[in-house]
Structure formats: structure tokens, C-alpha cells
Coordinates of C-alpha atoms in Angstrom, one line a residue:
X1 CA 0.0 0.0 0.0
X2 CA 1.6 3.5 -1.2
X3 CA 0.8 6.8 0.0
X4 CA 2.4 10.2 -1.9
X5 CA 2.8 11.9 1.0
X6 CA 5.2 13.6 3.3
X7 CA 6.5 11.6 6.4
X8 CA 4.6 13.3 8.9
X9 CA 1.4 13.0 6.8
X10 CA 2.0 9.6 6.5
X11 CA 2.5 8.6 10.0
X12 CA -1.3 9.9 11.1
X13 CA -3.0 8.1 8.4
X14 CA -1.1 4.7 8.6
X15 CA -2.4 4.0 12.0
X16 CA -6.1 3.9 10.3
X17 CA -4.3 1.4 7.5
X18 CA -2.3 -0.6 9.5
X19 CA -5.3 -1.6 11.5
X20 CA -7.7 -2.9 8.3
X21 CA -4.7 -4.0 6.3
X22 CA -3.4 -6.8 9.1
X23 CA -6.7 -8.1 9.1
X24 CA -7.2 -11.2 7.4
X25 CA -11.2 -10.2 6.3
X26 CA -10.8 -9.5 2.5
X27 CA -14.1 -6.8 2.8
X28 CA -13.3 -4.8 5.5
X29 CA -14.0 -1.5 5.7
X30 CA -10.8 1.0 5.7
X31 CA -11.5 4.7 6.8
X32 CA -8.9 7.3 6.0
X33 CA -8.8 10.6 8.1
X34 CA -8.5 13.4 5.8
X35 CA -8.0 16.0 8.9
X36 CA -4.0 15.5 9.1
X37 CA -2.8 19.2 8.9
X38 CA -4.1 21.3 11.6
X39 CA -2.8 24.3 9.7
X40 CA -4.6 25.3 7.0
X41 CA -5.6 28.7 4.6
X42 CA -7.9 28.9 1.4
X43 CA -6.4 31.0 -1.0
X44 CA -8.9 33.0 -3.1
X45 CA -7.6 34.4 -6.2
X46 CA -10.3 36.9 -8.3
X47 CA -10.6 39.9 -9.9
X48 CA -12.4 42.5 -7.9
X49 CA -13.7 43.8 -11.3
X50 CA -15.3 40.9 -12.7
X51 CA -15.4 38.7 -8.7
X52 CA -17.5 35.7 -9.9
X53 CA -14.9 35.3 -13.0
X54 CA -11.5 33.8 -12.6
X55 CA -8.6 35.2 -14.1
X56 CA -7.4 33.0 -16.3
X57 CA -3.6 30.7 -16.5
X58 CA -2.5 31.5 -12.7
X59 CA 0.8 31.1 -11.5
X60 CA 1.3 30.2 -8.1
X61 CA 4.8 30.1 -6.4
X62 CA 5.4 28.9 -2.3
X63 CA 8.6 30.6 -0.7
X64 CA 9.6 31.6 2.5
X65 CA 10.8 31.0 5.6
X66 CA 8.4 27.9 6.2
X67 CA 8.0 26.7 1.9
X68 CA 9.2 23.3 2.7
X69 CA 6.2 22.4 4.9
X70 CA 4.2 23.8 3.0
X71 CA 1.6 21.0 1.3
X72 CA -1.8 21.0 -0.8
X73 CA -4.2 20.2 1.9
X74 CA -4.2 17.0 -0.4
X75 CA -0.7 16.4 1.2
X76 CA 0.9 16.8 -2.0
X77 CA 3.7 19.4 -2.8
X78 CA 2.0 20.1 -6.5
X79 CA 0.1 23.8 -5.8
X80 CA -2.2 24.0 -8.6
X81 CA -4.7 26.5 -8.6
X82 CA -8.3 25.8 -9.9
X83 CA -11.0 27.8 -10.1
X84 CA -9.7 30.7 -8.5
X85 CA -9.1 28.2 -5.0
X86 CA -6.0 26.4 -3.6
X87 CA -6.0 25.2 -0.1
X88 CA -2.7 25.1 1.2
X89 CA -1.4 23.6 5.0
X90 CA 1.6 22.8 7.1
X91 CA 2.7 19.4 7.5
X92 CA 2.3 18.6 11.4
X93 CA 6.2 17.8 12.0
X94 CA 6.4 22.3 12.1
X95 CA 5.6 23.0 15.2
X96 CA 3.6 26.2 15.9
X97 CA 3.4 28.2 18.8
X98 CA 2.5 31.9 19.6
X99 CA 6.1 32.9 19.9
X100 CA 7.2 30.6 16.7
X101 CA 4.4 30.8 14.1
X102 CA 4.3 29.2 10.4
X103 CA 5.1 31.3 7.8
X104 CA 5.0 31.2 3.9
X105 CA 5.0 34.0 1.1
X106 CA 2.7 33.5 -2.1
X107 CA 3.5 35.0 -5.5
X108 CA 0.8 34.9 -7.7
X109 CA 0.6 35.8 -11.3
X110 CA -1.1 35.8 -14.3
X111 CA -1.2 37.7 -18.0
X112 CA -2.8 40.3 -18.0
X113 CA -2.9 41.1 -14.0
X114 CA -0.5 42.7 -11.8
X115 CA 1.7 40.3 -9.4
X116 CA 1.1 39.9 -6.1
X117 CA 3.6 38.4 -3.1
X118 CA 1.4 37.5 -0.1
X119 CA 2.4 36.7 3.5
X120 CA 0.8 33.7 5.2
X121 CA 1.0 33.2 8.5
X122 CA 0.0 30.0 11.2
X123 CA -1.0 30.2 14.4
X124 CA -2.0 27.6 17.2
X125 CA -4.8 30.3 17.5
X126 CA -6.0 29.9 14.1
X127 CA -6.4 26.4 12.3
X128 CA -8.3 27.1 9.3
X129 CA -7.9 30.8 7.4
X130 CA -9.4 32.7 4.5
X131 CA -7.2 34.7 2.5
X132 CA -8.4 36.6 -1.1
X133 CA -5.6 37.6 -3.4
X134 CA -7.1 40.1 -5.7
X135 CA -5.5 40.7 -9.2
X136 CA -5.7 44.1 -10.8
X137 CA -6.1 44.1 -14.4
X138 CA -3.9 46.1 -16.1
X139 CA -6.5 47.4 -18.9
X140 CA -9.1 47.8 -16.1
X141 CA -8.0 48.4 -12.9
X142 CA -11.0 48.7 -10.1
X143 CA -11.7 52.0 -8.5
X144 CA -9.1 53.8 -6.8
X145 CA -5.7 52.0 -9.1
X146 CA -4.7 53.6 -12.4
X147 CA -2.3 51.5 -14.2
X148 CA 0.0 52.9 -17.2
X149 CA 2.7 51.1 -19.8
X150 CA 5.3 52.8 -21.9
X151 CA 7.6 51.2 -24.6
X152 CA 10.8 53.1 -24.4
X153 CA 14.0 52.0 -27.2
X154 CA 17.2 51.6 -25.5
X155 CA 20.7 52.9 -26.9
X156 CA 23.4 50.1 -26.4
X157 CA 21.5 48.5 -23.7
X158 CA 20.9 52.5 -21.9
X159 CA 18.4 55.4 -21.9
X160 CA 19.4 57.6 -24.6
X161 CA 17.4 60.4 -23.9
X162 CA 15.5 61.6 -20.5
X163 CA 11.6 60.4 -20.2
X164 CA 9.1 60.2 -17.4
X165 CA 5.6 58.3 -17.1
X166 CA 2.7 59.0 -15.1
X167 CA -0.4 57.3 -14.0
X168 CA -3.4 58.7 -15.4
X169 CA -6.2 60.4 -13.3
X170 CA -9.3 59.0 -14.0
X171 CA -11.3 59.6 -11.4
X172 CA -8.8 60.1 -9.1
X173 CA -6.7 62.6 -6.9
X174 CA -3.7 61.0 -6.7
X175 CA -0.8 59.8 -9.8
X176 CA 3.0 59.1 -9.3
X177 CA 5.6 59.7 -11.8
X178 CA 8.7 58.2 -12.8
X179 CA 11.4 59.6 -14.4
X180 CA 14.8 58.6 -15.9
X181 CA 17.9 60.0 -16.4
X182 CA 19.9 59.8 -19.9
X183 CA 22.2 56.9 -19.5
X184 CA 20.4 54.4 -17.3
X185 CA 20.9 51.4 -17.3
X186 CA 18.9 48.3 -16.3
X187 CA 19.9 45.1 -14.1
X188 CA 18.6 42.3 -12.2
X189 CA 19.9 42.4 -9.1
X190 CA 23.8 43.1 -9.7
X191 CA 23.9 41.9 -12.9
X192 CA 23.6 44.1 -16.0
X193 CA 20.9 43.4 -18.4
X194 CA 21.6 43.5 -22.4
X195 CA 18.5 44.7 -24.1
X196 CA 16.8 47.1 -27.0
X197 CA 13.2 47.3 -25.9
X198 CA 12.3 48.6 -22.5
X199 CA 8.9 48.3 -20.7
X200 CA 7.5 49.5 -17.9
X201 CA 4.4 49.2 -16.1
X202 CA 3.4 51.9 -13.2
X203 CA 0.8 51.5 -10.9
X204 CA -0.8 53.9 -8.2
X205 CA -3.5 53.1 -6.0
X206 CA -5.4 55.5 -3.5
X207 CA -6.3 55.7 0.0
X208 CA -9.7 55.7 0.6
X209 CA -11.2 53.2 -2.1
X210 CA -11.7 49.6 -0.8
X211 CA -11.1 48.1 -3.9
X212 CA -7.7 50.0 -4.1
X213 CA -6.9 49.4 0.2
X214 CA -7.8 45.3 -0.3
X215 CA -4.3 45.2 -2.5
X216 CA -1.9 46.7 -0.2
X217 CA 1.1 43.9 -0.6
X218 CA 1.0 41.9 2.8
X219 CA -1.9 43.3 4.2
X220 CA -1.8 46.5 6.9
X221 CA -1.4 44.6 9.4
X222 CA 2.8 44.0 9.2
X223 CA 4.3 41.7 11.3
X224 CA 8.6 42.0 11.2
X225 CA 8.2 45.3 9.7
X226 CA 12.1 47.0 9.7
X227 CA 11.3 50.0 11.5
X228 CA 13.0 53.7 11.7
X229 CA 15.8 52.8 14.4
X230 CA 16.9 49.6 12.7
X231 CA 14.6 47.0 15.0
X232 CA 12.2 45.1 13.7
X233 CA 7.8 45.1 14.8
X234 CA 4.6 44.1 14.5
X235 CA 3.2 47.2 13.2
X236 CA -0.6 48.5 11.5
X237 CA -0.1 51.1 9.0
X238 CA -2.6 53.9 7.4
X239 CA -1.2 54.4 4.1
X240 CA -1.4 57.9 2.4
X241 CA -1.4 56.1 -1.3
X242 CA 1.0 52.6 -2.5
X243 CA 2.5 52.2 -6.0
X244 CA 4.3 49.7 -8.0
X245 CA 6.9 50.2 -10.4
X246 CA 7.9 46.6 -13.1
X247 CA 10.4 46.5 -15.8
X248 CA 11.0 44.3 -18.2
X249 CA 14.2 44.7 -21.2
X250 CA 13.3 42.1 -23.8
X251 CA 10.6 40.5 -21.9
X252 CA 13.5 39.9 -19.0
X253 CA 12.4 41.2 -15.4
X254 CA 15.0 43.7 -14.5
X255 CA 14.9 44.9 -10.7
X256 CA 17.0 47.4 -10.4
X257 CA 18.8 50.6 -12.1
X258 CA 22.5 51.7 -12.1
X259 CA 21.8 55.3 -11.3
X260 CA 18.7 56.7 -9.2
X261 CA 15.6 57.6 -11.0
X262 CA 13.7 60.4 -9.4
X263 CA 9.5 59.6 -8.2
X264 CA 6.8 62.2 -6.8
X265 CA 3.6 61.4 -5.9
X266 CA 0.8 63.1 -5.0
X267 CA -1.4 62.7 -1.7
X268 CA -4.9 63.3 -1.2
X269 CA -4.7 66.7 0.8
X270 CA -8.6 65.3 2.7
X271 CA -6.5 62.6 4.4
X272 CA -5.8 62.8 8.3
X273 CA -2.6 63.0 9.9
X274 CA -2.7 60.7 12.8
X275 CA 0.3 62.4 14.3
X276 CA -1.4 65.6 14.8
X277 CA -5.3 64.5 14.2
X278 CA -5.6 67.1 11.7
X279 CA -5.7 66.9 7.8
X280 CA -2.6 66.9 6.4
X281 CA -0.4 69.8 5.1
X282 CA 2.5 71.1 3.3
X283 CA 5.0 70.4 6.0
X284 CA 3.8 67.4 7.3
X285 CA 6.2 64.4 7.3
X286 CA 4.7 61.1 6.1
X287 CA 7.3 57.5 6.0
X288 CA 8.1 55.9 2.7
X289 CA 8.2 52.4 2.8
X290 CA 9.6 49.7 0.6
X291 CA 8.1 45.8 0.3
X292 CA 11.3 43.5 0.8
X293 CA 9.3 40.9 -2.4
X294 CA 11.7 37.8 -1.2
X295 CA 10.6 38.3 2.6
X296 CA 7.4 39.9 2.0
X297 CA 8.5 42.4 5.0
X298 CA 8.4 46.0 4.7
X299 CA 11.3 48.5 5.2
X300 CA 11.6 52.3 6.5
X301 CA 13.4 54.4 4.0
X302 CA 13.2 57.7 5.2
X303 CA 10.2 60.3 5.8
X304 CA 9.5 62.6 3.1
X305 CA 8.1 66.4 3.9
X306 CA 5.3 67.0 2.0
X307 CA 5.4 70.1 -0.6
X308 CA 2.7 72.2 -1.9
X309 CA 3.3 72.0 -5.9
X310 CA 1.0 74.1 -8.4
X311 CA -2.2 73.4 -5.6
X312 CA -1.4 69.6 -4.9
X313 CA 0.5 67.9 -1.8
X314 CA 3.8 66.2 -3.3
X315 CA 6.0 63.9 -1.9
X316 CA 9.2 63.5 -3.9
X317 CA 12.0 61.1 -3.4
X318 CA 14.6 58.8 -5.6
X319 CA 14.8 55.4 -5.9
X320 CA 16.7 53.0 -7.3
X321 CA 15.0 49.7 -7.2
X322 CA 11.8 48.3 -8.6
X323 CA 8.7 47.2 -6.8
X324 CA 6.1 48.3 -4.6
X325 CA 6.8 52.1 -2.1
X326 CA 4.0 52.7 0.0
X327 CA 3.6 56.5 1.7
X328 CA 2.9 55.6 5.7
X329 CA 2.6 56.4 9.1
X330 CA 2.2 53.8 11.3
X331 CA 1.7 52.5 14.8
X332 CA 3.4 50.0 17.1
X333 CA 1.0 46.6 17.9
X334 CA -0.3 45.5 20.9
X335 CA 1.7 43.0 22.8
X336 CA -0.9 41.4 24.7
X337 CA -4.1 39.5 22.9
X338 CA -7.6 41.2 23.1
X339 CA -9.9 39.2 24.0
X340 CA -13.7 39.7 22.6
X341 CA -16.4 37.5 24.6
X342 CA -19.4 36.6 22.5
X343 CA -22.6 36.0 24.4
X344 CA -25.6 34.6 23.1
X345 CA -29.0 34.8 25.2
X346 CA -29.8 30.8 24.6
X347 CA -27.3 28.1 24.2
X348 CA -28.9 27.3 20.9
X349 CA -27.8 29.7 19.0
X350 CA -25.8 27.5 16.5
X351 CA -22.7 28.6 14.4
X352 CA -22.8 31.3 12.0
X353 CA -20.5 33.9 10.9
X354 CA -19.8 37.5 12.2
X355 CA -17.1 40.3 10.9
X356 CA -15.3 42.3 13.7
X357 CA -14.1 45.9 12.9
X358 CA -12.2 48.0 15.0
X359 CA -12.7 51.8 14.3
X360 CA -9.9 54.0 15.9
X361 CA -10.1 57.7 16.6
X362 CA -7.0 58.1 14.7
X363 CA -7.1 58.0 10.9
X364 CA -7.0 53.9 11.0
X365 CA -10.2 53.1 9.5
X366 CA -8.9 50.0 6.8
X367 CA -6.2 48.2 9.7
X368 CA -8.8 44.9 10.4
X369 CA -11.7 43.4 9.5
X370 CA -11.6 39.7 10.3
X371 CA -14.4 37.0 10.0
X372 CA -15.1 34.4 12.5
X373 CA -16.8 31.2 12.8
X374 CA -18.8 31.6 16.1
X375 CA -21.8 29.9 18.2
X376 CA -22.9 30.2 21.7
X377 CA -20.5 31.6 24.3
X378 CA -17.5 32.0 22.4
X379 CA -14.2 33.9 22.8
X380 CA -12.2 35.1 20.1
X381 CA -8.7 36.3 20.2
X382 CA -7.6 39.4 18.2
X383 CA -3.7 40.0 18.2
X384 CA -1.7 42.6 17.2
X385 CA -4.2 45.3 16.9
X386 CA -2.5 49.1 17.1
X387 CA -1.9 51.0 20.2
X388 CA -4.7 53.4 19.7
X389 CA -8.4 54.1 21.0
X390 CA -11.2 51.3 19.7
X391 CA -14.1 50.2 19.8
X392 CA -15.4 47.0 18.0
X393 CA -18.3 46.7 15.7
X394 CA -20.1 42.9 14.9
X395 CA -21.7 42.7 11.9
X396 CA -23.3 38.9 10.8
X397 CA -23.1 37.6 7.8
X398 CA -25.6 34.8 7.5
X399 CA -24.1 33.8 4.7
X400 CA -21.2 35.6 3.9
X401 CA -20.5 36.3 0.3
X402 CA -17.4 36.2 -0.3
X403 CA -17.2 37.5 -3.7
X404 CA -19.1 40.0 -3.9
X405 CA -18.9 42.2 0.1
X406 CA -15.8 44.2 -0.5
X407 CA -15.0 44.8 3.4
X408 CA -16.4 48.9 2.7
X409 CA -19.0 50.1 4.6
X410 CA -21.7 50.6 2.4
X411 CA -21.8 47.2 1.6
X412 CA -22.0 45.5 5.3
X413 CA -25.4 44.1 7.1
X414 CA -26.7 45.7 9.9
X415 CA -24.5 46.1 13.4
X416 CA -25.4 43.4 15.8
X417 CA -23.3 44.4 18.5
X418 CA -21.0 47.4 19.4
X419 CA -18.6 48.0 22.4
X420 CA -18.0 51.6 23.7
X421 CA -14.4 53.2 22.8
X422 CA -11.6 51.2 24.8
X423 CA -7.8 51.4 24.6
X424 CA -7.0 48.5 22.6
X425 CA -3.9 47.3 24.7
X426 CA -5.5 47.4 27.7
X427 CA -5.1 43.5 28.9
X428 CA -9.1 43.4 30.0
X429 CA -11.5 40.7 27.9
X430 CA -14.4 42.5 26.3
X431 CA -17.7 40.7 26.2
X432 CA -20.4 41.6 23.7
X433 CA -23.9 40.1 23.3
X434 CA -25.3 38.9 19.9
X435 CA -29.1 38.3 19.2
X436 CA -29.9 34.4 18.9
X437 CA -30.7 33.1 15.4
X438 CA -33.1 30.5 14.9
X439 CA -32.7 28.6 11.9
X440 CA -32.5 24.5 11.0
X441 CA -29.3 22.8 11.5
X442 CA -28.2 20.9 8.6
X443 CA -25.5 18.4 8.8
X444 CA -23.2 17.1 5.6
X445 CA -21.3 14.5 5.6
X446 CA -19.3 13.9 2.4
X447 CA -17.0 10.6 1.9
X448 CA -14.3 10.4 -0.5
X449 CA -14.2 7.1 -2.6
X450 CA -11.7 5.7 -5.3
X451 CA -13.7 3.3 -7.8
X452 CA -10.8 1.0 -7.7
X453 CA -11.1 0.8 -4.3
X454 CA -14.4 0.8 -3.5
X455 CA -13.9 -0.7 0.4
X456 CA -11.9 2.3 1.5
X457 CA -13.1 5.6 2.4
X458 CA -11.5 8.8 2.7
X459 CA -12.8 11.6 4.9
X460 CA -11.6 15.1 3.6
X461 CA -11.0 17.5 5.4
X462 CA -11.8 21.1 2.8
X463 CA -13.4 24.4 2.5
X464 CA -17.0 23.9 1.0
X465 CA -18.9 26.6 -1.1
X466 CA -22.4 26.9 -1.9
X467 CA -24.9 28.6 -4.2
X468 CA -28.6 28.0 -4.5
X469 CA -29.3 26.2 -7.6
X470 CA -29.8 28.5 -10.5
X471 CA -28.2 31.3 -8.7
X472 CA -24.9 32.9 -9.8
X473 CA -21.5 33.5 -7.1
X474 CA -20.5 30.7 -5.4
X475 CA -20.7 31.3 -0.9
X476 CA -18.6 30.3 1.7
X477 CA -20.2 27.8 3.9
X478 CA -17.8 26.2 6.2
X479 CA -14.8 24.0 6.9
X480 CA -15.6 20.4 6.4
X481 CA -13.6 18.5 9.2
X482 CA -13.0 14.5 8.3
X483 CA -16.3 14.9 6.3
X484 CA -18.4 16.8 8.2
X485 CA -20.0 19.9 8.4
X486 CA -22.8 21.1 10.1
X487 CA -24.4 24.4 9.1
X488 CA -27.8 26.7 9.9
X489 CA -26.7 28.3 6.3
X490 CA -29.4 26.3 4.4
X491 CA -32.8 25.6 4.0
X492 CA -35.0 22.4 3.9
X493 CA -36.6 21.9 0.5
X494 CA -33.9 23.8 -1.4
X495 CA -31.4 22.8 -3.8
X496 CA -27.9 23.5 -4.0
X497 CA -24.7 23.2 -6.0
X498 CA -21.7 22.5 -3.3
X499 CA -17.9 23.0 -4.7
X500 CA -14.3 22.3 -3.4
X501 CA -10.9 21.9 -4.3
X502 CA -9.3 19.4 -3.5
X503 CA -5.7 17.9 -5.2
X504 CA -5.6 20.3 -7.8
X505 CA -9.2 19.0 -9.2
X506 CA -12.9 21.3 -8.3
X507 CA -15.1 19.2 -7.0
X508 CA -19.0 19.4 -7.3
X509 CA -22.5 18.0 -6.0
X510 CA -25.8 19.2 -6.4
X511 CA -28.8 17.9 -4.2
X512 CA -31.6 18.7 -2.8
X513 CA -31.8 19.6 1.1
X514 CA -35.1 16.9 1.5
X515 CA -34.0 16.2 5.2
X516 CA -31.2 17.7 8.1
X517 CA -28.4 15.1 7.3
X518 CA -27.3 14.9 3.9
X519 CA -24.2 12.2 3.5
X520 CA -22.8 12.0 0.5
X521 CA -20.1 9.3 -1.5
X522 CA -18.3 11.9 -3.7
X523 CA -15.5 10.5 -6.4
X524 CA -12.4 11.8 -5.8
X525 CA -10.1 13.2 -8.4
X526 CA -7.9 10.8 -10.1
X527 CA -4.7 12.1 -8.9
X528 CA -5.5 11.7 -5.1
X529 CA -6.7 8.0 -5.8
X530 CA -3.2 7.4 -7.2
X531 CA -1.4 8.2 -3.8
X532 CA -3.5 5.7 -1.6

């Protein structure tokens, strides 16, 4: 009996197999527990302009310090994105604790889209998580994003005459401009690049549109950022705008120049400076930060003094590398964890998804919106909040729609609980009461099988999506643990389409909910069956 799985995973599954294989009974039922990977993440890759369509030909690579421990949730090292989704997790041999979380960097790209790097952290407090990665289409960016591309013919591998590239101001208040001098040459790391055609792609993301802010590289909560004093720390950003410069020479990526080039960015004058709690003004300082692609960390470069030029607030600086830059203020994260106790009047409220937003009296309105599955009298723990005055607002998502909800205040459902203003770093639990919901509890049991091994049942653990049959746009239903999921999101008498990805393939099932228990045998992908 053969299993193509990592050593730490094989040991757990063999317990079930050996007890069956040593039994002389020929037709014994073999049950394989699919919940071997304890820390997992569902990665969703979407085009925010067309959230119900999936970018074509998505490429995904795993890097970072714990990349050797990261597997697709089926236990394989093949990272194939299917239908815009992939589930990954840590080998159980990688012991995760509060002082040593697991971490990897996901690099995502697709033809016609801006490449994205995202840091994924695995902690002992969170077994499952959902990470949405927005791919921005160069020819059709969403609100708050502007992108421009320019082609320049080189002279003996260098710039023949000075030129500049600037993002357009269509439906935007801000832009960014990069200027190159005669004689500029291009490099990949420290090696000079030879070529005749330079292609530049410059993009700018403003500081107030949700579709723009959701694309902030690595997220506004930055762990291990390099601070102005040279130390590293966990911080929360408030951006004044961020931008990316990508260069190729004869279709080969370059990431540096032999001479510094000038950059100039406009800043929205309506932004609030959290250091003064007033709208920004000429003479205010804002930090310039650079995103290290290889580590997934932000690095402080210097402070820039805003100046008034032609009636606009401008931030001018020079750079020598391509990649992501951001104009940011920041606050250090709390060392303690804020515990939020969710109380329901009755004990039969069941599980449902809620979103907790942390508003601030400073200009940190968008730094955290977390989605949690909670039931009756549950405690949720929030780490790395910024040191500030805050309040917690709870919204209920009876069927949280990952495709349509943007995370902005305009698309949120009504508030079901709200705390008073508190100091985020006070080590004192916060208790909020949310109303009961009265719905029918339905249990789904999906048992995987392989046609060549009819006596073997696989109880997969995976992220399940659903939609009412005949409608468009799948919604997230929940995490199926060892083939079982209990939910109150479904209604008896209705038909639903269920979908998941497993081992690089899409699994779909359509069934009418005739009773409160749906037990379904699901054919697993052929590639999965070959592993047994």
C-alpha cells in the first residue's frame, strides 16, 4: 500500500491503514482520516472588477522560511490553482506556537494582471483561515487604481534621452510619476541586463477606495517590519497611497538601475495625519516604505516632507529599485491579545459567521476586518491591534458572500453588537452580546471514494462553497472537518450546488435538501486516488 505524502502526514494515516491491512477479512472497510493538516488556509484569487469570474492561467509559487513544510491540503507538493482557489497547510511536524508561527510567501501571477506577493501566517490560535488575493487587471483596474504602461527603445542597453512615465488621474485625486535620466542602465540584482526594448508598468493605488486598499501588499498589519531605528516589530499601517513599478528589458524582468531615478507622488489633502489628528498640510512628514519581495516584509526608508506644488501636496524622492513603495504612517501593535467574549442569550444559537471591525479615533479606519465562525458563548482573540483608542463593531453574515462583499462600510449588514471606546492594549476581556438566530441545523457528510478501491472511505477535510441551484456566485459555507460539516445556512426543500477544490481539482455536487442530514459519497480526483 503506497502513500505519496510527507512523512509527518503518512504516520497519522498509517494508523488507520495498518489496523485494517493486518485483518484477514478481505472486505473490511478502510477509513482514512483526511484531517491530518491542522493549520490550513484557503487562498482565493479574484479579479475585483469581475468577482464571479476567475483570472485565466494563474501561476502560484510558495516561498519564505517555512515553504518546505507547506503542502496542498491533500498532502501533496503540487500547488495547482483550480477555479481561482487552492487550500494549503503546514506539515504537522512543524510545531507552531505563539512565539514561533509558521510563515510562507505566496507569489501569484496571471497574464494581463499585476503580480502579487502575500504573506501567510499559521498560528496555533487559528486552524483555518481564508485569504483573498485581488489580481488587478492592467487594462481595466478597479476604482482607486490607475495603471500605465510605456515602451522605450534603448540605446546600447541604456536610456538614450530623458523620459518620464505618470499614472493617469481618471476618477482619481492622486498619481505617481517616475523620471529616468540619459544613460540609465538596468540590472537584475547586480548583473547588468542587455537589450533593446524597455517596458515599464507603473501603478498607483489611492488611500480611500476599498478596492484599492484591499490590494495593499502583505496587509496593513505588518509583522516583522523594519522600523526607523533598525529594529523589527509588528505594526499597523495607515497609507497615504502606494505604488508599484515593474520593468522588463526584452521581456526579461529587471529589478534595479545603475543610477537613481526620481519619483513624485501626489497625496490626497483630505487625509488625516494621525500624528496631529488634523488633515495633512505642507510641511507634514510621512514615511516612505519599501516592500521586500523575497521576505514579504516592509522596510522603512526615510521620512518625506510634503510640499505644495501647483496646488497639490507632493511627496518627492529618489529610488534605485523596482517594486512596491508606500507612503505610510504607522502604529506599533499591542503586545497583549484582546479577548472578545461573544455571548448569546440562549445556548442553541448555532454557528454563524460574524465580522469584527476595529474603528479608531485616529486615521486607521481600514486596518482590520476579521471574519470568524462563532457559536454560543465563544471567545475570539485578536492579536497585533495598533496601540490606539478603538471600538469593536460586530456584523453578522448569515451567508457570508466572499465574492460580492468588498469589506467597505457601504456593503456591510446591520451592526448586531458594538462596544464602547476602549484602549486597545488594555489587558482586559471585552464582552459583547449578540442575538440568537432560529434556523434549522443541517449536517453534511461527504465521503470520498476511489473506483478502484470501493472498500476504502476517505474523510476529506476541505473548504466548502455553495449556491442555491440556478443562481450565480458561490458563497463560503464552512470548513468540512473529516468529512463532516454542520451548518445553519441551508434551508430544507431547496436545491444547492456544492463546490470545493482538492488536490488541484474541482469537486462539485448538486443535491436537494430533503432532510437535516445529507450523506454523500463523492468521487475523488484520479490524481488523489493514485496516492493510495
